[in-house]
CSV table of C-alpha atoms in Angstrom, one decimal:
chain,number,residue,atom,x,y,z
D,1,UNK,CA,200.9,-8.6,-73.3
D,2,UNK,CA,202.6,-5.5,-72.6
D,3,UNK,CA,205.9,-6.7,-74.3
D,4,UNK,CA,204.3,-6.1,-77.7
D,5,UNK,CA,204.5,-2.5,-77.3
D,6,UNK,CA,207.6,-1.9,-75.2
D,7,UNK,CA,209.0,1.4,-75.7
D,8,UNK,CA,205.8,2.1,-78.0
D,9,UNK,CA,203.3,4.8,-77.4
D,10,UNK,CA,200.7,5.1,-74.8
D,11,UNK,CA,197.8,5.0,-77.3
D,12,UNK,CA,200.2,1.4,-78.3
D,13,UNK,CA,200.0,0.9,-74.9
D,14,UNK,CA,196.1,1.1,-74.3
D,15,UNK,CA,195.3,-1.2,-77.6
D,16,UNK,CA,196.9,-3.8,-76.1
D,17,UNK,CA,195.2,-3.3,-72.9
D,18,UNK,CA,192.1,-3.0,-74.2
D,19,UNK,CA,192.5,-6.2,-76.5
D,20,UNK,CA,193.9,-8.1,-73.4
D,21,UNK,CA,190.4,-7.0,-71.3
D,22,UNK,CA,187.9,-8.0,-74.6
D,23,UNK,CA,189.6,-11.0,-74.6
D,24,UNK,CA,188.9,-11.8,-70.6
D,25,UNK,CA,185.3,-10.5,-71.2
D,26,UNK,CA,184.9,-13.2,-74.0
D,27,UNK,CA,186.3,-16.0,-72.3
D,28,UNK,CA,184.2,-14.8,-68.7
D,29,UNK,CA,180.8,-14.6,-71.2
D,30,UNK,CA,181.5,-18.2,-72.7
D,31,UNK,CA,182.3,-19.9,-69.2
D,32,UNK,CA,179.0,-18.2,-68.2
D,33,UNK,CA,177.0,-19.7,-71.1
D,34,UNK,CA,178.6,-22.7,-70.6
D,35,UNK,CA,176.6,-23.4,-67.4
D,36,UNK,CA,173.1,-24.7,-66.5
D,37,UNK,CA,170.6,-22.1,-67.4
D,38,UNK,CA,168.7,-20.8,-64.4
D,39,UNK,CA,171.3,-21.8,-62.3
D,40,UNK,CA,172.8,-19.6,-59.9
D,41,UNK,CA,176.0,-20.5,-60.6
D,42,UNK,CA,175.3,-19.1,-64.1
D,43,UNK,CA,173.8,-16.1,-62.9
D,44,UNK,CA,177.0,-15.3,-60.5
D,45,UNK,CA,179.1,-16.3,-63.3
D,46,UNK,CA,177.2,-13.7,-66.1
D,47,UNK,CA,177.7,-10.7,-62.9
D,48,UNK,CA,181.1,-11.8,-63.7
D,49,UNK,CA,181.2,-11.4,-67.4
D,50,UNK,CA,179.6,-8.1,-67.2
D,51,UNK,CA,182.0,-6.4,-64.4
D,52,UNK,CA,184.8,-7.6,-67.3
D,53,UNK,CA,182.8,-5.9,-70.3
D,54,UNK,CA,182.3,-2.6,-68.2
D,55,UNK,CA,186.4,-2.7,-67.9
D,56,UNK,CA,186.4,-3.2,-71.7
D,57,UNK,CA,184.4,-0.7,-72.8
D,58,UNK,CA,186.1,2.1,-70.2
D,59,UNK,CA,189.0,1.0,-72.0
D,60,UNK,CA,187.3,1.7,-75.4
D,61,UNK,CA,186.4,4.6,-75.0
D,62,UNK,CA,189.2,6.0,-73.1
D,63,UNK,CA,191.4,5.3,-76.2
D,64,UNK,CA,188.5,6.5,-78.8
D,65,UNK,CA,189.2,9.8,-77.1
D,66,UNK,CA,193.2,9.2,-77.1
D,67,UNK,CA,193.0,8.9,-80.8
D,68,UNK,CA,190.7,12.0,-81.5
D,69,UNK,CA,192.8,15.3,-83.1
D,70,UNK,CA,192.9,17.8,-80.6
D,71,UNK,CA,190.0,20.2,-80.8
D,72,UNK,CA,186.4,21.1,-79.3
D,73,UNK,CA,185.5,18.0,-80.0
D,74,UNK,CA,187.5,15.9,-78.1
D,75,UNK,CA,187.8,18.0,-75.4
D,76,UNK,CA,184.0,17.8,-75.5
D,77,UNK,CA,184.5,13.6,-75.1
D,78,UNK,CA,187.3,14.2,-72.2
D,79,UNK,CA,184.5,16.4,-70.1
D,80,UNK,CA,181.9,13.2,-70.7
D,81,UNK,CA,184.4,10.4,-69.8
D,82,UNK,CA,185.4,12.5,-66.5
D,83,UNK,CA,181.7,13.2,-65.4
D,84,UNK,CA,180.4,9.5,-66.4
D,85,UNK,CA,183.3,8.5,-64.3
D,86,UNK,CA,182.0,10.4,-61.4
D,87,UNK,CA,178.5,8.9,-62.0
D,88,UNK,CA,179.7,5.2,-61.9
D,89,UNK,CA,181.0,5.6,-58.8
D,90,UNK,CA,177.5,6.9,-57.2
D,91,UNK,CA,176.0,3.9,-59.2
D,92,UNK,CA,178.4,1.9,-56.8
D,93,UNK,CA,176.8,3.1,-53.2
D,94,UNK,CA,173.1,4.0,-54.9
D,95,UNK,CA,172.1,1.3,-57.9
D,96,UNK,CA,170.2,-1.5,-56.8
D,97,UNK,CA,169.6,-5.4,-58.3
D,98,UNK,CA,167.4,-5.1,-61.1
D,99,UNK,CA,165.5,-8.1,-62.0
D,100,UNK,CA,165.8,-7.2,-65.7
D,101,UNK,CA,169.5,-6.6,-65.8
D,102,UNK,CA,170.5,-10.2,-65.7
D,103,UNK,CA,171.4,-12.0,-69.1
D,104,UNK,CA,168.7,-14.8,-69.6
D,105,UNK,CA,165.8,-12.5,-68.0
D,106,UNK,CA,162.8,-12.6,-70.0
D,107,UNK,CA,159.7,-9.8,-70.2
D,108,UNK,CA,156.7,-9.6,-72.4
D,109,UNK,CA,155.8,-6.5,-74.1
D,110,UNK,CA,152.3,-5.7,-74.1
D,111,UNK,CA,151.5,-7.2,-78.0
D,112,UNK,CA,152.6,-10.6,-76.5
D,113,UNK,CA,156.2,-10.6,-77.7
D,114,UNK,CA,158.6,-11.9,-75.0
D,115,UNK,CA,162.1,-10.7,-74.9
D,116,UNK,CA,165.4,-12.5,-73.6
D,117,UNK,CA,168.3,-10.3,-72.2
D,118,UNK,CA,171.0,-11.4,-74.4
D,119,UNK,CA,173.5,-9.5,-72.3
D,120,UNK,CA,174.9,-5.3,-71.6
D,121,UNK,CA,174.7,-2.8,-74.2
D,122,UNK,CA,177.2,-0.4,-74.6
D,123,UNK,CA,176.1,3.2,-76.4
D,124,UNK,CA,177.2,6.0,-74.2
D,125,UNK,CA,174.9,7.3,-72.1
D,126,UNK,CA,174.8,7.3,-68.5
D,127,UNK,CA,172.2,4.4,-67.3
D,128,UNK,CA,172.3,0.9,-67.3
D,129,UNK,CA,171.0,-0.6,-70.7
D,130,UNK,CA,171.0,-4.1,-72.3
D,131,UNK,CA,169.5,-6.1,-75.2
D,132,UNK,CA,167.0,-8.0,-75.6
D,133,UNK,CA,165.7,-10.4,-78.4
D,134,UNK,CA,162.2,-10.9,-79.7
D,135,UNK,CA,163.1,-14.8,-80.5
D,136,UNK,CA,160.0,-14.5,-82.3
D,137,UNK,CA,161.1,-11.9,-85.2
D,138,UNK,CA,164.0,-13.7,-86.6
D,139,UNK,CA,166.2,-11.2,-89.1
D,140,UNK,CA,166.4,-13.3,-92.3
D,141,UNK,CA,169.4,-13.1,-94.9
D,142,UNK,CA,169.4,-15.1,-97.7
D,143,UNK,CA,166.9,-17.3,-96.2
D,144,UNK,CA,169.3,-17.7,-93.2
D,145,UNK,CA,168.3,-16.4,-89.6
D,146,UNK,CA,171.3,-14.1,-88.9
D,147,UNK,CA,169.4,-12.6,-85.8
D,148,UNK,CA,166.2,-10.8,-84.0
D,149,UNK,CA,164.5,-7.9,-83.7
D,150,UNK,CA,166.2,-6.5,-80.4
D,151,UNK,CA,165.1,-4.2,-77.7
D,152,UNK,CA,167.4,-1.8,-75.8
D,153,UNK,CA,166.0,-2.1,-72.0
D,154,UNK,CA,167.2,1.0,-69.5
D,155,UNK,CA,166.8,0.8,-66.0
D,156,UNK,CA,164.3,3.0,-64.5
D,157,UNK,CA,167.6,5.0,-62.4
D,158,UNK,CA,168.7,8.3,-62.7
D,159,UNK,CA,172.5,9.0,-63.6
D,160,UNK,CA,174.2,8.1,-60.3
D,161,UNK,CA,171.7,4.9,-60.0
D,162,UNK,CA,169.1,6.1,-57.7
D,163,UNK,CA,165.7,5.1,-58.5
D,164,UNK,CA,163.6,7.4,-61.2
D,165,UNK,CA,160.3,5.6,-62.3
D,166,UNK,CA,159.0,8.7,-64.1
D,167,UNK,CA,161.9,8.5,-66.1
D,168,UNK,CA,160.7,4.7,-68.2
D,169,UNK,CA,157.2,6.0,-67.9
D,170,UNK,CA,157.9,9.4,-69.6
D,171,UNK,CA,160.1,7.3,-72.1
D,172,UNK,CA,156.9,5.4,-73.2
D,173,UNK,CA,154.2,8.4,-72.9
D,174,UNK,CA,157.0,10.7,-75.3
D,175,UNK,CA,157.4,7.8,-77.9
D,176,UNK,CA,153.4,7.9,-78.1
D,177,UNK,CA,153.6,11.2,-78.6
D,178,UNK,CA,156.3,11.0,-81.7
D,179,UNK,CA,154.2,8.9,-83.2
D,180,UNK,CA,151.3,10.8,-83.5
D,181,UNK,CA,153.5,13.9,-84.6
D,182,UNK,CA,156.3,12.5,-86.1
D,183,UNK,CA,154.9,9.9,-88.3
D,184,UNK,CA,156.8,6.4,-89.2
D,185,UNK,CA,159.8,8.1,-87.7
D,186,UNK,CA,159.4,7.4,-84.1
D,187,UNK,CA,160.9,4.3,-81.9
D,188,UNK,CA,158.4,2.4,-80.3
D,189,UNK,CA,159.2,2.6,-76.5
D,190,UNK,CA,157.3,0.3,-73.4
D,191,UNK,CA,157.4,1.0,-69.8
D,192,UNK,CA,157.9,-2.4,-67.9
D,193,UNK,CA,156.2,-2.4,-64.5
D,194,UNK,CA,156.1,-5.3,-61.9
D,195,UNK,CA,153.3,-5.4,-59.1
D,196,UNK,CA,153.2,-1.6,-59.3
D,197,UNK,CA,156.8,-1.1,-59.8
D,198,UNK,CA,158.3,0.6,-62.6
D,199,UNK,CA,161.4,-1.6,-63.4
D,200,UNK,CA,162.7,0.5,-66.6
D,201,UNK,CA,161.8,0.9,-70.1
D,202,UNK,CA,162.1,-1.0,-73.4
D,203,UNK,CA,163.0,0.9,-76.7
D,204,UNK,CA,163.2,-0.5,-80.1
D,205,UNK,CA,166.5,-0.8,-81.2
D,206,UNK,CA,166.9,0.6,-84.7
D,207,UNK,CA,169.2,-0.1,-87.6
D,208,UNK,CA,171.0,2.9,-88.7
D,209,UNK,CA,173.5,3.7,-91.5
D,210,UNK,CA,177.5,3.5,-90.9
D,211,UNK,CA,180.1,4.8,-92.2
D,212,UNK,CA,180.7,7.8,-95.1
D,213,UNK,CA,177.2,7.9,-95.8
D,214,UNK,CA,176.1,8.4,-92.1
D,215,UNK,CA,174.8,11.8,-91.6
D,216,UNK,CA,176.8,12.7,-87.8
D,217,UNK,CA,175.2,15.4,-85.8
D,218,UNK,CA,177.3,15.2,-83.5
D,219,UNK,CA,180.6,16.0,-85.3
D,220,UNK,CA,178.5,18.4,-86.8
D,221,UNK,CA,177.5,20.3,-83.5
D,222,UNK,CA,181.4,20.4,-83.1
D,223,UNK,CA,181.8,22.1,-86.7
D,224,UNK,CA,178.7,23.3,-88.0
D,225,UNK,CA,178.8,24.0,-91.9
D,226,UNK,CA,175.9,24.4,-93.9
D,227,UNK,CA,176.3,20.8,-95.3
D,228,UNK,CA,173.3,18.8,-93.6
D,229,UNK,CA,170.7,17.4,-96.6
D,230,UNK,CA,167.7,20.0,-96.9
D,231,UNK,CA,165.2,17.1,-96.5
D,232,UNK,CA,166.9,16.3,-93.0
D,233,UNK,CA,167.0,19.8,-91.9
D,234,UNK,CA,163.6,19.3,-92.4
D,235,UNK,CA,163.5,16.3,-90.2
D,236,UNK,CA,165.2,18.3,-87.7
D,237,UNK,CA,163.1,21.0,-87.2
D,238,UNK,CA,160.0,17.8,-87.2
D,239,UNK,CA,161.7,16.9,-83.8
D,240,UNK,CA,162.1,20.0,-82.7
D,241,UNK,CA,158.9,20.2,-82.0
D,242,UNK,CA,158.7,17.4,-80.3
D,243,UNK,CA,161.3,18.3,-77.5
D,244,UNK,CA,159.4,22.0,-77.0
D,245,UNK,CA,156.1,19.9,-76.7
D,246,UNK,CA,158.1,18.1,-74.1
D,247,UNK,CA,160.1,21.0,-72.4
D,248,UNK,CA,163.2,18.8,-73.1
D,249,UNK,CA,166.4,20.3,-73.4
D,250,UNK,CA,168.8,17.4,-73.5
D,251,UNK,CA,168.3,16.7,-77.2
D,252,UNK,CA,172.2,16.9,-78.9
D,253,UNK,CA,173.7,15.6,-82.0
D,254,UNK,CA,174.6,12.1,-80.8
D,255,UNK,CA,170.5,11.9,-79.9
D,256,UNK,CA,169.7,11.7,-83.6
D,257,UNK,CA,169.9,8.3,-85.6
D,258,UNK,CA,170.5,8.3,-89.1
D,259,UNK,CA,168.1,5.8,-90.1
D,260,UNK,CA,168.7,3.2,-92.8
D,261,UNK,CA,165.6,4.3,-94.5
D,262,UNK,CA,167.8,7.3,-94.8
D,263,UNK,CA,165.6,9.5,-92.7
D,264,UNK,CA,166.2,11.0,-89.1
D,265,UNK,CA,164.5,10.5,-85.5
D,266,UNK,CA,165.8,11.5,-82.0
D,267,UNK,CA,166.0,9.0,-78.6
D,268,UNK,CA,166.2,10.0,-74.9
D,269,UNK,CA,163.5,11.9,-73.8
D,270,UNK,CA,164.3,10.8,-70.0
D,271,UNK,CA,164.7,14.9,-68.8
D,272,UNK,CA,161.4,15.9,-70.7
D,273,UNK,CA,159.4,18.3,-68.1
D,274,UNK,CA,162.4,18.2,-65.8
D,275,UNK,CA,162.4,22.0,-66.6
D,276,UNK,CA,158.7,22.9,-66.8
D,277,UNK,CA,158.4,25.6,-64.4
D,278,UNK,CA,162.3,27.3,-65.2
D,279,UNK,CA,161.8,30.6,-66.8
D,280,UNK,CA,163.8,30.0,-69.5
D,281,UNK,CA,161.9,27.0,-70.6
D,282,UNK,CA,158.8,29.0,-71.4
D,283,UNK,CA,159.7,30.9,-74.8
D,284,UNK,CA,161.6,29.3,-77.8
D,285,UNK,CA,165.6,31.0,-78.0
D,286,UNK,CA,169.0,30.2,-78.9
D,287,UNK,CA,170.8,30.8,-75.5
D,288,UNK,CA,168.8,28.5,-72.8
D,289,UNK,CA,171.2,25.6,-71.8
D,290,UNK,CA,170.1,23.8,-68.9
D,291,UNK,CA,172.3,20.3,-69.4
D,292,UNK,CA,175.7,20.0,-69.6
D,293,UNK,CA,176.1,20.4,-73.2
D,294,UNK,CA,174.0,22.4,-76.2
D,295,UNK,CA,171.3,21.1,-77.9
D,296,UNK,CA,171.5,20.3,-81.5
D,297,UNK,CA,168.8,23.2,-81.9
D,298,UNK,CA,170.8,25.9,-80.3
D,299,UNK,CA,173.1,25.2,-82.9
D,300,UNK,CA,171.3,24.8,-85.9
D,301,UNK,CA,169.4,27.7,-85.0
D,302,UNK,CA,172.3,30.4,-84.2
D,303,UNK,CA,174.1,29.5,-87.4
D,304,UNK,CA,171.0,30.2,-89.4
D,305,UNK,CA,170.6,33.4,-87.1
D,306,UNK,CA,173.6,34.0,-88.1
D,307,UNK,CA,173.5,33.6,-92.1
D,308,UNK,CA,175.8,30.8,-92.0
D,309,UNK,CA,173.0,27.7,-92.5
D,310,UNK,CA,169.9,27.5,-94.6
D,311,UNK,CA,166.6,26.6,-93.5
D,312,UNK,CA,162.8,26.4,-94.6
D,313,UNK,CA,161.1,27.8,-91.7
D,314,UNK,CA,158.1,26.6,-93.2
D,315,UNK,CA,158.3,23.1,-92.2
D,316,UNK,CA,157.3,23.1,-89.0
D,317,UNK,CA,153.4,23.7,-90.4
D,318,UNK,CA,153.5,20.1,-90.7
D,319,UNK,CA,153.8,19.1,-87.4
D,320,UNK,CA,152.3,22.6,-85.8
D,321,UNK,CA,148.9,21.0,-87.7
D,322,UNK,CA,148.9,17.9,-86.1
D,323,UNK,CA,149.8,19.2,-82.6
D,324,UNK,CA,146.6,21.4,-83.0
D,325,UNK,CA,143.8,18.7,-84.2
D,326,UNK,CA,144.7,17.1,-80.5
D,327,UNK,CA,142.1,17.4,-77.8
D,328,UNK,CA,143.1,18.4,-74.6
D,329,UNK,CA,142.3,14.9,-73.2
D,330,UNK,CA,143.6,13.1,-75.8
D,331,UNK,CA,147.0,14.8,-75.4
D,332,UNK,CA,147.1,14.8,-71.5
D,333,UNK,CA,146.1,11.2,-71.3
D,334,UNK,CA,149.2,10.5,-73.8
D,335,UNK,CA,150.9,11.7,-70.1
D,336,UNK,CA,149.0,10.3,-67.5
D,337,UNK,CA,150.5,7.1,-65.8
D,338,UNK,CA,153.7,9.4,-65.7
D,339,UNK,CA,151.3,12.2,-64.0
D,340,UNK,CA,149.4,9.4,-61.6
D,341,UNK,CA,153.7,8.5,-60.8
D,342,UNK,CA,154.4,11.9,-60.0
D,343,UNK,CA,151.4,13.4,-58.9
D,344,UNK,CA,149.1,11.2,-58.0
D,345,UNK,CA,145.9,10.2,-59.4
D,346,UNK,CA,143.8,13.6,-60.9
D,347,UNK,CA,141.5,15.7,-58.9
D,348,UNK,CA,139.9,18.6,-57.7
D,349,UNK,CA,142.5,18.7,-54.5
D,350,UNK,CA,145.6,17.5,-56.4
D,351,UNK,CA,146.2,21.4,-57.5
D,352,UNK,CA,150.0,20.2,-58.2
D,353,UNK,CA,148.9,17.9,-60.8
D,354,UNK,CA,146.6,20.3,-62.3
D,355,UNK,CA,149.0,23.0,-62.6
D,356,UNK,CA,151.5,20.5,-64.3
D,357,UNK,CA,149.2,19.6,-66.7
D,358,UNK,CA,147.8,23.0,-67.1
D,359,UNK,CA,151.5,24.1,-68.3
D,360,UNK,CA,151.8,20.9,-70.8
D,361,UNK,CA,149.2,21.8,-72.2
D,362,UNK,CA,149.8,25.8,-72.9
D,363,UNK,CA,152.7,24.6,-74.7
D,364,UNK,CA,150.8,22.8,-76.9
D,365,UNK,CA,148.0,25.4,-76.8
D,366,UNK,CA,150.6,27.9,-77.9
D,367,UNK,CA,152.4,26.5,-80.2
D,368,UNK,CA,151.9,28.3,-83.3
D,369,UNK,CA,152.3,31.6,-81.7
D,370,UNK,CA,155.4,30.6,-80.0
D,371,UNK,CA,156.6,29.4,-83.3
D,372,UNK,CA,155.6,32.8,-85.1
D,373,UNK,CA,157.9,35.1,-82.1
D,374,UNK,CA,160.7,32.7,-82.1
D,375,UNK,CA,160.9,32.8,-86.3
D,376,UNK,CA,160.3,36.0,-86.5
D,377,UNK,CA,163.3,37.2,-84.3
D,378,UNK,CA,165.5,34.7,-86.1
D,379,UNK,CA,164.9,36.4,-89.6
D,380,UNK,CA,165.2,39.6,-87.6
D,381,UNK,CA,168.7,38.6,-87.1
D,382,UNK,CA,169.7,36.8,-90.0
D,383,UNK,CA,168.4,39.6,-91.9
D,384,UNK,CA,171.0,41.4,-90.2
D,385,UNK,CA,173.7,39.4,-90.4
D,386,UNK,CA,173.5,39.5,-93.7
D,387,UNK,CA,173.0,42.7,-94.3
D,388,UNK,CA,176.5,43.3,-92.5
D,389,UNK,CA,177.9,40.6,-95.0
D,390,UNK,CA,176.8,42.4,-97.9
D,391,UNK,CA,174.6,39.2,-98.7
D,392,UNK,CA,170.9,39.0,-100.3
D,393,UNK,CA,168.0,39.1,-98.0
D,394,UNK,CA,166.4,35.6,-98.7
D,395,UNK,CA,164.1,35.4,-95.8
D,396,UNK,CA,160.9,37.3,-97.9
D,397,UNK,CA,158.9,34.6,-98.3
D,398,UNK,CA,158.5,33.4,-94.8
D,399,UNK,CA,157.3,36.8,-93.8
D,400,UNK,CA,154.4,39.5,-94.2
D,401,UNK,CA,154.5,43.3,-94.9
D,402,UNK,CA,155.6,43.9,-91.2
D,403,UNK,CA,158.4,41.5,-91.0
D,404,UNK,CA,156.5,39.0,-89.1
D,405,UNK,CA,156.6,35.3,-89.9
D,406,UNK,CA,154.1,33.8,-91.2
D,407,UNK,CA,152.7,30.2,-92.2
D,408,UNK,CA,152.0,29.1,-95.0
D,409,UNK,CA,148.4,28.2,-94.0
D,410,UNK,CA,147.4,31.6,-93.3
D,411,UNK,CA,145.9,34.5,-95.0
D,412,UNK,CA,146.2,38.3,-94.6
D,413,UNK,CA,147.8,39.8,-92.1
D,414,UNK,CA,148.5,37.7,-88.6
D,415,UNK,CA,147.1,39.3,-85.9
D,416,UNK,CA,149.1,41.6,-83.8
């Protein structure tokens, strides 16, 4: 108990605290399993374990940010915990019972698979989540089954628990649209949907790489240097064009996975075209901040601005490429039960739908343009910047005669 750290410090203090609270969590999760399954005794008693787990992991995190040096960074993590803490308490009066978000729930994804909730998962974030099992992929070691392919499954809620089906549906419709752009990179995401209700979504959960090795945006954003691998800068800018397609502006460090095929892919799409119609949306820049916090791009793009970070330019022809060989109703269908959600179903009279979709798809339309203005004014500034420095000019090769960037796909002059 306390005892142990009497006269000790309060980061002593909350260890003990938060040890204490793991170990009622534990003991609350294996009384629960313990009893008949189905029974609603078990189901009260899981309700139970879960209320103890939430206490354990506020505890967690509050003494993550106790032990962090003082710095942008942790007073970054001090803003987080205070405004998550405001949102739990809306969940309090607004979330409502989820048939999903009980441990032993099952659902089956549209391949056939059935999942199991095997219980809350905790990864930041502000919205409900837990895991789920696919019983039927067991994770062999040594010829041992050490698990299963899992699921993370998010309530279909907004922040402060009031109900947001667009939110799973866009989830799905944007994880069809990284795969087609961003290759064997994407997460495979599912909306679940009930007798016409939109329950939440299911998102693969993938293994990523811990430790020294692990490539952190997000204590990069706090300190950029020019230190990121080339080959993932390239994987960042691959992305990037994936949250402009999707006018979403809520992509930061901690939304990147390092993978442990040693590549990089982004999560969360949930605010994608929450911001279609702000002004600031419509042209690629360095300065628009809608959220809370920066996006990773902001960053990496003012430090390059500003001669402080490399990066090929070039890379985004890749994905610029694919976006252009989509139809029109290819890529708008990617959207649609999102669209039919928000809009209702498509139609000469639905003229708010239609101008929705006829602003998705100018994005896409206009992609390669907007690419060629936003580059160009970069390399107009980091041209400058390092000029001031007294350092090189190394941005020649992405440009023409006029200054103008240019991809690699195109001959002659670009037209004015």
């Amino acid at each position: 108990g306390l005892k142990e750290v009497e006269g000790g410090t309060p980061i002593q203090e909350m260890e003990v605290r938060h040890r204490a609270q793991v170990e009622r969590a534990r003991l609350a999760g294996e009384y629960a399993r313990s009893l008949p399954l189905g029974s609603v005794q078990r189901k009260k008693a899981m309700a139970v374990k879960e209320k103890q787990e939430l206490k354990a992991n506020k505890l967690r995190r509050k003494l993550k940010v106790a032990r962090m040096p003082e710095g942008e960074e942790k007073k970054r993590e001090e803003a987080t915990l205070t405004r998550h803490g405001h949102y739990d308490r809306l969940k309090k009066i607004f979330r409502k019972d989820n048939p999903l978000s009980h441990e032993d729930a099952t659902w089956t994804l549209p391949a056939g698979q059935t999942l199991v909730n095997v219980g809350r998962a905790f990864f930041g974030g502000t919205k409900p989540m837990y895991i789920f099992e696919d019983r039927s992929s067991p994770i062999l070691r040594d010829g041992q089954v050490v698990g299963y392919k899992q699921y993370l499954f998010k309530e279909a809620t907004n922040c402060i628990g009031m109900y947001k089906p667009e939110g799973a549906l866009v989830t799905e419709a944007a994880a069809a649209l990284q795969d087609k752009i961003c290759g064997p990179y994407s997460i495979p995401a599912y909306a679940a949907v009930k007798d016409g209700k939109v329950l939440g979504s299911f998102q693969e959960k993938i293994e990523t790489i811990g430790g020294e090795q692990q490539v952190d945006l997000f204590s990069w954003q706090t300190d950029p240097q020019d230190n990121i691998p080339a080959d993932m800068k390239k994987e960042i800018l691959r992305e990037h064009t994936l949250d402009w397609l999707l006018c979403n502006f809520d992509t930061k460090g901690e939304n990147f996975l390092h993978r442990t095929d040693n590549h990089l892919c982004s999560f969360d799409k949930e605010a994608s075209f929450s911001k279609l119609k702000d002004g600031g949306a419509q042209h690629m820049s360095t300065e628009y901040k809608p959220h809370a916090n920066d996006t990773l791009y902001n960053t990496l793009f003012t430090q390059f601005a500003q001669g402080n970070v490399t990066l090929d330019l070039s890379a985004s022809l890749e994905q610029v490429t694919k976006v252009e060989r989509m139809e029109r109703e290819e890529y708008l269908g990617l959207f649609s039960k999102m669209l039919d959600q928000k809009y209702g179903p498509a139609g000469p009279d639905n003229t708010a739908r239609m101008e929705v979709e006829e602003a998705m798809w100018q994005r896409k339309d206009n992609l390669r343009e907007e690419y060629r203005s936003f580059y160009t004014d970069l390399i107009r500034r980091r041209r400058e910047a390092l000029g001031k420095a007294g350092k090189a000019d190394d941005c020649g090769g992405f440009v023409d005669a006029r200054g103008t960037f240019r991809f690699a796909d195109e001959q002659g002059e670009p037209v004015a």
